[in-house]
mmCIF file of C-alpha atoms in Angstrom:
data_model
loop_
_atom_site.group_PDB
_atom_site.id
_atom_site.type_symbol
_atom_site.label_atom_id
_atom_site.label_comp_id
_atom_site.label_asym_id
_atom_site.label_seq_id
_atom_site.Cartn_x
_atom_site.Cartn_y
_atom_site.Cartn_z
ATOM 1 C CA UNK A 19 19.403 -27.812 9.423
ATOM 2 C CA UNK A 20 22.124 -25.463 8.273
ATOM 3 C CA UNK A 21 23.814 -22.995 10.236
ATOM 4 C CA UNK A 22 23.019 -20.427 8.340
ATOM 5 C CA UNK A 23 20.462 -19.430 5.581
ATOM 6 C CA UNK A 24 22.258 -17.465 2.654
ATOM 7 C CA UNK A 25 21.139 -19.227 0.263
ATOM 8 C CA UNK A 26 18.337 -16.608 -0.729
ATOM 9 C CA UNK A 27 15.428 -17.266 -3.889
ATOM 10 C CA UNK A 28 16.597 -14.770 -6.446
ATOM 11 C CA UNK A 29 13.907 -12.083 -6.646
ATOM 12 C CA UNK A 30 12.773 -9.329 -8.733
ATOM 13 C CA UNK A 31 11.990 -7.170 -5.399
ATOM 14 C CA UNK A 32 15.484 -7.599 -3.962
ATOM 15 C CA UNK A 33 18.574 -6.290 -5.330
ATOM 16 C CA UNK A 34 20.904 -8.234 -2.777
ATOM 17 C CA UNK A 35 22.188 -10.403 -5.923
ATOM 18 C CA UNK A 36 22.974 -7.164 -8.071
ATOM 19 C CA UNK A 37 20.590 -4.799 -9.584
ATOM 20 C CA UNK A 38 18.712 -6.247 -12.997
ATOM 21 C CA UNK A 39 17.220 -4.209 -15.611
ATOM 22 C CA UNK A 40 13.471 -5.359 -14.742
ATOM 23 C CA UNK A 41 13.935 -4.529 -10.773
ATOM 24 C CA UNK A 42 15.657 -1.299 -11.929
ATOM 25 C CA UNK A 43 12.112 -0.617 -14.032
ATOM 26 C CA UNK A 44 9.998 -1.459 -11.285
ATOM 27 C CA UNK A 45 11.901 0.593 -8.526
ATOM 28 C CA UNK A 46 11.545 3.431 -10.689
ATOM 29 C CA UNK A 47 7.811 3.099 -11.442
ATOM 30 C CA UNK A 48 7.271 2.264 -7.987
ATOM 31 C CA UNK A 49 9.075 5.974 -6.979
ATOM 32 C CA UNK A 50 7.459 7.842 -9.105
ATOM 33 C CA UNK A 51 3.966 6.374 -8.258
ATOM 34 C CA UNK A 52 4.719 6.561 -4.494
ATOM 35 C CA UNK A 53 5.356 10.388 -4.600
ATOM 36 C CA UNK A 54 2.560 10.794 -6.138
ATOM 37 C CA UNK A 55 0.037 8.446 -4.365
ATOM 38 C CA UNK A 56 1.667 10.207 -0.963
ATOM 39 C CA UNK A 57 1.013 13.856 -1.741
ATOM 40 C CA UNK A 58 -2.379 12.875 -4.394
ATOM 41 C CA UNK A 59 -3.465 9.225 -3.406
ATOM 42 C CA UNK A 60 -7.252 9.832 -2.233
ATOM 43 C CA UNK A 61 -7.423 12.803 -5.092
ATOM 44 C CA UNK A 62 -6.579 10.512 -7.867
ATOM 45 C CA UNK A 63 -8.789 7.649 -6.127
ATOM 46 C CA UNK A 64 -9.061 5.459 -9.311
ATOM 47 C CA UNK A 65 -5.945 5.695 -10.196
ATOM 48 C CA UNK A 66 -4.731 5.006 -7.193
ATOM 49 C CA UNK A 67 -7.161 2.083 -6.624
ATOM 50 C CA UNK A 68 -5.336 0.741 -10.004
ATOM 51 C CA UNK A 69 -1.769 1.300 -8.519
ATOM 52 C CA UNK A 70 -2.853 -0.799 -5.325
ATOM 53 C CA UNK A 71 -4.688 -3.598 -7.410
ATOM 54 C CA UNK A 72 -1.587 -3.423 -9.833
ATOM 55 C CA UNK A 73 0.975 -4.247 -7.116
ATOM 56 C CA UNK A 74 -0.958 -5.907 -4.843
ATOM 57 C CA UNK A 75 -1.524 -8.837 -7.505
ATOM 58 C CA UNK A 76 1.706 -8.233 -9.562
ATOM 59 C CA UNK A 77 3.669 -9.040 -6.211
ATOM 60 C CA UNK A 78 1.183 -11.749 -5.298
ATOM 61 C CA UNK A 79 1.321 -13.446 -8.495
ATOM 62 C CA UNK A 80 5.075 -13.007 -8.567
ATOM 63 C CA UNK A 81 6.448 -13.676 -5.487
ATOM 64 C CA UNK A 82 4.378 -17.338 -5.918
ATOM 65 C CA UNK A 83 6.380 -18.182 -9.222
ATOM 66 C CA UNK A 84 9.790 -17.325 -7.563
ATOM 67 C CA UNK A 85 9.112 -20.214 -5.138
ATOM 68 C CA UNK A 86 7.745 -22.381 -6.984
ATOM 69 C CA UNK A 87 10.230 -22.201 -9.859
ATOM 70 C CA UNK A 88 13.128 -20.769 -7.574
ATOM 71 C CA UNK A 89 15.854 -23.372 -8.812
ATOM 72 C CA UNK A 90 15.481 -22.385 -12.172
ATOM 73 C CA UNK A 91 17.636 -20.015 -14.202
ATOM 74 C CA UNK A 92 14.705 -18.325 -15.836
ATOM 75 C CA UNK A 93 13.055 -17.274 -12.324
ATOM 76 C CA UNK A 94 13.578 -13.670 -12.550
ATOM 77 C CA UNK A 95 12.440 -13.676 -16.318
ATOM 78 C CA UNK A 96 9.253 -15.699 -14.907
ATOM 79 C CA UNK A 97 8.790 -13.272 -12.121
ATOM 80 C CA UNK A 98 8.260 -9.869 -14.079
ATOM 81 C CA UNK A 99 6.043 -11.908 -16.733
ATOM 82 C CA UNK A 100 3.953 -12.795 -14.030
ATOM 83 C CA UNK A 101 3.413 -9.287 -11.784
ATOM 84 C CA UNK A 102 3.253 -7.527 -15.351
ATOM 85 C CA UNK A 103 0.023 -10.026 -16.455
ATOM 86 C CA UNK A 104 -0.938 -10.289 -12.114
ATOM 87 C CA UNK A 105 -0.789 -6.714 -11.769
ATOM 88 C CA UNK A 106 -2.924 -5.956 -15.065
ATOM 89 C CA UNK A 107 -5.673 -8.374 -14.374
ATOM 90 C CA UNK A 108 -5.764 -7.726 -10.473
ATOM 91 C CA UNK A 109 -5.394 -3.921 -11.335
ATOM 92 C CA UNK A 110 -8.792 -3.665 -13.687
ATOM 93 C CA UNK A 111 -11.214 -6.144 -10.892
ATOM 94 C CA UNK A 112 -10.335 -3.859 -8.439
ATOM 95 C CA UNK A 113 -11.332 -0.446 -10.046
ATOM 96 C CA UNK A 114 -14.620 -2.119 -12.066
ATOM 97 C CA UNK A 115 -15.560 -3.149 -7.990
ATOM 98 C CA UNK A 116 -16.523 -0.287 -6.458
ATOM 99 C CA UNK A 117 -16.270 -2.193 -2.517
ATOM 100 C CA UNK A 118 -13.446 -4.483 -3.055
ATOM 101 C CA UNK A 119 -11.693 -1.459 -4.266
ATOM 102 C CA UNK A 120 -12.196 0.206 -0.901
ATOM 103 C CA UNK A 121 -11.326 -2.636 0.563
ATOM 104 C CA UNK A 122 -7.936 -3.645 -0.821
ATOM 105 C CA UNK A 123 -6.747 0.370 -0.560
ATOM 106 C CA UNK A 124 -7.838 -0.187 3.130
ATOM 107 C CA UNK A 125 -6.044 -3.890 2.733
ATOM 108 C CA UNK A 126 -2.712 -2.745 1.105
ATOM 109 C CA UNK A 127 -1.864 -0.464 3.598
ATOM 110 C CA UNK A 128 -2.178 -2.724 6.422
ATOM 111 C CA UNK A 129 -0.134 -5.373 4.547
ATOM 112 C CA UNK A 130 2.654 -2.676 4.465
ATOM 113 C CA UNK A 131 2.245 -2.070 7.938
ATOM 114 C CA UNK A 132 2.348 -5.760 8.710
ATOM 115 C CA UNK A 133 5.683 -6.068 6.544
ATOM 116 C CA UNK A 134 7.231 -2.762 8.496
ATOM 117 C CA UNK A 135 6.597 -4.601 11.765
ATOM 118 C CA UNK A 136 8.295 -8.080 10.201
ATOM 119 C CA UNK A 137 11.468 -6.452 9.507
ATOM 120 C CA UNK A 138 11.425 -4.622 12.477
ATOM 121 C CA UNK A 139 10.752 -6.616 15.516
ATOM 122 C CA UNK A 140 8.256 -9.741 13.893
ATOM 123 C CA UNK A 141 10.544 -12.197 13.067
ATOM 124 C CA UNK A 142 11.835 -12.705 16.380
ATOM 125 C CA UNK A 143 8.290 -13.456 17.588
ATOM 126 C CA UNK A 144 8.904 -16.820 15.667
ATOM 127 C CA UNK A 145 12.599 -17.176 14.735
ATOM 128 C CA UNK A 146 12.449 -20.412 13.108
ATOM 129 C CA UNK A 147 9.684 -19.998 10.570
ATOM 130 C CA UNK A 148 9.832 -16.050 10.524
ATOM 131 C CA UNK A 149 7.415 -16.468 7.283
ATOM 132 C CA UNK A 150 4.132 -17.896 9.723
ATOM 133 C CA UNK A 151 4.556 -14.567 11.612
ATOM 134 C CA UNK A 152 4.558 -12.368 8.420
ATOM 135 C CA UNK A 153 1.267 -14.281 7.329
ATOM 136 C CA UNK A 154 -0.547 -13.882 10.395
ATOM 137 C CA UNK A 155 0.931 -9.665 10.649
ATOM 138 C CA UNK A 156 -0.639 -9.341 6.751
ATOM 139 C CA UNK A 157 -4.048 -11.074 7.118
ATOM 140 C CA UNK A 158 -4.865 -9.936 10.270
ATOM 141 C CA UNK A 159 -3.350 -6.077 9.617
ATOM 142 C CA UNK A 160 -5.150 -6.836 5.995
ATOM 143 C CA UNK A 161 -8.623 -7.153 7.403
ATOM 144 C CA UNK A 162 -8.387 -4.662 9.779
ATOM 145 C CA UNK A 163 -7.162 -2.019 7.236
ATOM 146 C CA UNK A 164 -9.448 -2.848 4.900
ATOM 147 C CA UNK A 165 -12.862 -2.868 7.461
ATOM 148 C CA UNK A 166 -11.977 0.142 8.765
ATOM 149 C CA UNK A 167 -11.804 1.715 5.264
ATOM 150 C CA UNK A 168 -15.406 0.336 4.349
ATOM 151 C CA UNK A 169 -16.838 2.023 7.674
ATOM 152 C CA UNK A 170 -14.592 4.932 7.604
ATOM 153 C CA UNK A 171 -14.175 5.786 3.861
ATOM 154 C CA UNK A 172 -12.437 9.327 3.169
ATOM 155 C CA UNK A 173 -10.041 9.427 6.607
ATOM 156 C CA UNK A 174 -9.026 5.497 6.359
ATOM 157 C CA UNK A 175 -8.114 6.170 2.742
ATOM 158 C CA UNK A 176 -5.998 9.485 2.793
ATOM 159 C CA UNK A 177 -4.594 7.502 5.692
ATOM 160 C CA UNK A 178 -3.648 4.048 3.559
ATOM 161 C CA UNK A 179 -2.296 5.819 0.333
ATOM 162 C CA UNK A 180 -0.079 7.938 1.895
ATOM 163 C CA UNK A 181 1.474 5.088 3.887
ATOM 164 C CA UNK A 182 1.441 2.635 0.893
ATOM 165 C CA UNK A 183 2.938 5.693 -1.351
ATOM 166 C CA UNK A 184 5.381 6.050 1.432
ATOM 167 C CA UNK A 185 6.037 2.492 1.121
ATOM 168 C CA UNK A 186 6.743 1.893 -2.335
ATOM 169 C CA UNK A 187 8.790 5.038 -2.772
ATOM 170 C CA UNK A 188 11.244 4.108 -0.335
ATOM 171 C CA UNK A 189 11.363 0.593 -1.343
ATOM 172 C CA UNK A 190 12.305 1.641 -4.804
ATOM 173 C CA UNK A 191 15.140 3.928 -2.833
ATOM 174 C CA UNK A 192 16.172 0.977 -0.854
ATOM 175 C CA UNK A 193 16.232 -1.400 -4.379
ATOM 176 C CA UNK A 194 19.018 1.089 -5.627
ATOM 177 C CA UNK A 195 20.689 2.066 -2.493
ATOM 178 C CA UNK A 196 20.811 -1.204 -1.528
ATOM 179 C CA UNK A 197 20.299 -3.462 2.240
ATOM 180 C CA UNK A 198 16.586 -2.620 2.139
ATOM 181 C CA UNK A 199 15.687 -6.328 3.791
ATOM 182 C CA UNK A 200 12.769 -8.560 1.878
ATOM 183 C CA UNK A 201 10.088 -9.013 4.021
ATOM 184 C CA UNK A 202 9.483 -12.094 2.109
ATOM 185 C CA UNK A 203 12.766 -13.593 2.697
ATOM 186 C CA UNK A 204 14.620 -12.735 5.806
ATOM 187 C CA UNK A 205 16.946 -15.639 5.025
ATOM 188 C CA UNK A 206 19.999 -13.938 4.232
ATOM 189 C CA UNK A 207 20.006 -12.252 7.071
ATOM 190 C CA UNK A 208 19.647 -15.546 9.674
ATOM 191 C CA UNK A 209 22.151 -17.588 11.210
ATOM 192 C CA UNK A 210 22.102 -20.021 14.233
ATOM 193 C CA UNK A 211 24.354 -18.993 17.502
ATOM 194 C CA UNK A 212 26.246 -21.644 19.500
ATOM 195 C CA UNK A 213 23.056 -22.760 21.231
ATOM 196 C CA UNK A 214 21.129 -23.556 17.844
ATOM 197 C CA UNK A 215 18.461 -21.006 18.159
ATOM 198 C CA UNK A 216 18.062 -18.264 15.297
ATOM 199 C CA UNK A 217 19.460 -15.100 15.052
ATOM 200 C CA UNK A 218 18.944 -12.549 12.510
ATOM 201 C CA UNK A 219 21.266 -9.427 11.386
ATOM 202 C CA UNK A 220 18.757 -7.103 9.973
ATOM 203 C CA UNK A 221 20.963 -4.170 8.136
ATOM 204 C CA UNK A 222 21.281 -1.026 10.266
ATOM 205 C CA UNK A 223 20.218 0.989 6.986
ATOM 206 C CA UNK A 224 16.451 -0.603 7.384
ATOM 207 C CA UNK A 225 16.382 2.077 10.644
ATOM 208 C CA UNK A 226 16.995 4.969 8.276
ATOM 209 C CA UNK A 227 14.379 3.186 5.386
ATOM 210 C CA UNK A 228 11.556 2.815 8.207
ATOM 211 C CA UNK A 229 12.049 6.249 9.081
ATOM 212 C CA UNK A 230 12.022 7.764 5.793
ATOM 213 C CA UNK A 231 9.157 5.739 5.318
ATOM 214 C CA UNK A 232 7.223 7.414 8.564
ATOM 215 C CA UNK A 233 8.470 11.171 7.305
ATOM 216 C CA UNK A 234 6.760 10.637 4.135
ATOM 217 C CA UNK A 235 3.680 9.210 5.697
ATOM 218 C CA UNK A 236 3.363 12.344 8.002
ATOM 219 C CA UNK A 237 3.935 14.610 5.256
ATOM 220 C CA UNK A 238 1.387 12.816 3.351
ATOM 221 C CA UNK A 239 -1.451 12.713 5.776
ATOM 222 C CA UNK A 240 -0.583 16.780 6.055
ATOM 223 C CA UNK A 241 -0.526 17.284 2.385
ATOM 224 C CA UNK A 242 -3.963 15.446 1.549
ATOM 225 C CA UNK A 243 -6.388 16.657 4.977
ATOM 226 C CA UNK A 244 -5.124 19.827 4.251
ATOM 227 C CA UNK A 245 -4.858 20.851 0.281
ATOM 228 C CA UNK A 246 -5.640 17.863 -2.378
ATOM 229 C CA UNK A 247 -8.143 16.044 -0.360
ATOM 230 C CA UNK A 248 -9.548 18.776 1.593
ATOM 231 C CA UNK A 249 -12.699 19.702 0.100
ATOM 232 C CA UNK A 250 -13.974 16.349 -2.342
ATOM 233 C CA UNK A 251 -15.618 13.051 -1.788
ATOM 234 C CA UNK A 252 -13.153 11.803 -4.383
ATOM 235 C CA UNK A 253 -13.661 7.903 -3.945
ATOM 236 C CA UNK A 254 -17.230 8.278 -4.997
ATOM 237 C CA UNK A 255 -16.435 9.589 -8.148
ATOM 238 C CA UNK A 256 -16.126 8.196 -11.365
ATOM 239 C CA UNK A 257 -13.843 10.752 -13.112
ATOM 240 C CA UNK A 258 -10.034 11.012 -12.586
ATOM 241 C CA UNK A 259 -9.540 13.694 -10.234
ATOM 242 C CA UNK A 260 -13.392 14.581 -10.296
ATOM 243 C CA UNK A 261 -14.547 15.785 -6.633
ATOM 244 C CA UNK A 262 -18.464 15.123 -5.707
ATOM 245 C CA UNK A 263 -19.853 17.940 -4.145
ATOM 246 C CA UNK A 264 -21.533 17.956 -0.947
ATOM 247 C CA UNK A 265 -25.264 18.545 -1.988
ATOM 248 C CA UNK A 266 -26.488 21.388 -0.086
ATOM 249 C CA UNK A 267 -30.337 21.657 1.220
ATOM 250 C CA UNK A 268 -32.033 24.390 2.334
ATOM 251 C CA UNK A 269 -35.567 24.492 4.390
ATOM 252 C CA UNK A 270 -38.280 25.385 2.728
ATOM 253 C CA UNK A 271 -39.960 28.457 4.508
ATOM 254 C CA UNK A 272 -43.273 30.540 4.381
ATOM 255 C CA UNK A 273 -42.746 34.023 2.417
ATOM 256 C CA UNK A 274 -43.242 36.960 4.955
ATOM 257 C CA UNK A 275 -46.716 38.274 5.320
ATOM 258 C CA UNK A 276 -46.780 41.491 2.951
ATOM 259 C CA UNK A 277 -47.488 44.462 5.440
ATOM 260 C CA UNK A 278 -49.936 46.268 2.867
ATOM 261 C CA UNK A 279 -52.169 43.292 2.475
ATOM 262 C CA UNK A 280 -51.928 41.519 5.680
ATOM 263 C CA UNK A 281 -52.149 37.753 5.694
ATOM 264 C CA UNK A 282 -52.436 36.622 2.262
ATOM 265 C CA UNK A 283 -54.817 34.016 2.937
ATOM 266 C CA UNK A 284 -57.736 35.898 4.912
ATOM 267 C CA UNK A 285 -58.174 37.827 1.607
ATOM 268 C CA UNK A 286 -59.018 34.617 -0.177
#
């Protein structure tokens, strides 16, 4: 094996080979959507359930033709064809599907958790093949996220957009500023010591990224429990921004007896 691992796939989600024109579109997109799925996620349900299914199958979709096709020139061009057509398709099941919409909101977020914990302490679990332990973090952070949403609904939701809007918004900060590490391909950042093992330099800057990340997230949870997702039952609405109101129900009861008459009944 070689000493190091530099070599890195070219990617549209990674601007350690220079910015490009399509990751500079999507980091922009993915800024503006992320302020607004942090502060309005749960408000704007379906659109946010589009956002998720958007980037959740774009990436998908995406990050599968830059490995498969990653000696080829045309990669990156290949790449933003497919999470453009991924996205779209993925992005309209999940908002016709009422459940697996709840789910994947539930799901996203825990994939985003899974990939804060790769680039923060994860890869050392399994040095070697740092990509097994990213798998395992997603599906099993994936399910969980997305169960507890199902049982939970409203809390588990304001909960997952503001930490995938958190997410996104700082990754398209990172894609500009620049060392914001690819939880898809740690690579660049690996070399073997003197012994042979595997050691990875993960940027400093991914410190000040993961805690921008939690600020956000805070501020989010505080922004929708407390103003935009205070008062509706937004997810079981149809219409953008549409609350469903609580239905109130009140008992029945006998009219009082009228003083005059008595009981109305013994006069019967």
């Amino acid at each position: 094996a070689d000493d190091t691992a530099s070599d890195t796939v070219e990617s549209l989600f990674d601007s350690a080979k220079g910015i490009k024109v399509g990751g500079s579109i999507l980091a922009i997109v993915a800024m503006a959507v992320g302020a607004v799925m942090v502060v309005m996620g749960y408000r704007l349900f379906r659109a946010t359930l589009f956002a998720v299914g958007f980037v959740a199958g774009g990436v998908g979709v995406a990050m599968i033709v830059e490995h498969v096709f990653d000696d080829k020139s045309w990669v990156v061009t290949a790449s933003w064809v497919a999470f453009v057509v991924g996205g779209l398709i993925c992005g309209s099941i999940v908002v016709s599907l009422y459940s697996l919409g709840i789910f994947i909101a539930g799901a996203a977020a825990g994939v985003a958790l899974a990939m804060m914990i790769h680039n923060s302490f994860g890869y050392e679990i399994y040095p070697s093949h740092p990509q097994v332990v990213l798998i395992v973090l997603c599906i099993v952070l994936g399910i969980l996220g997305g169960v507890l949403t199902i049982k939970l609904e409203k809390p588990v939701l304001i909960v997952s957009t503001s930490l995938f809007g958190a997410a996104i918004l700082v990754w398209g900060v990172g894609y500009f500023a620049g060392d914001f590490p690819s939880s898809s391909d740690l690579r660049e950042y690996a070399s073997k010591d003197i012994n042979g093992d595997w050691v990875y330099s993960i940027p400093d800057a991914w410190w000040g990224y993961l805690a921008g990340i939690l600020v956000l997230f805070v501020l989010g949870l505080f922004v929708q429990f407390r103003k935009t997702g205070r008062d509706g039952v937004y997810h079981k609405s149809r219409a953008l921004g549409h609350r469903e109101e609580n239905v109130q129900y009140v008992e029945a009861q006998t009219p009082p007896r009228n003083m005059r008459y008595g009981d109305p009944v013994s006069h019967v």
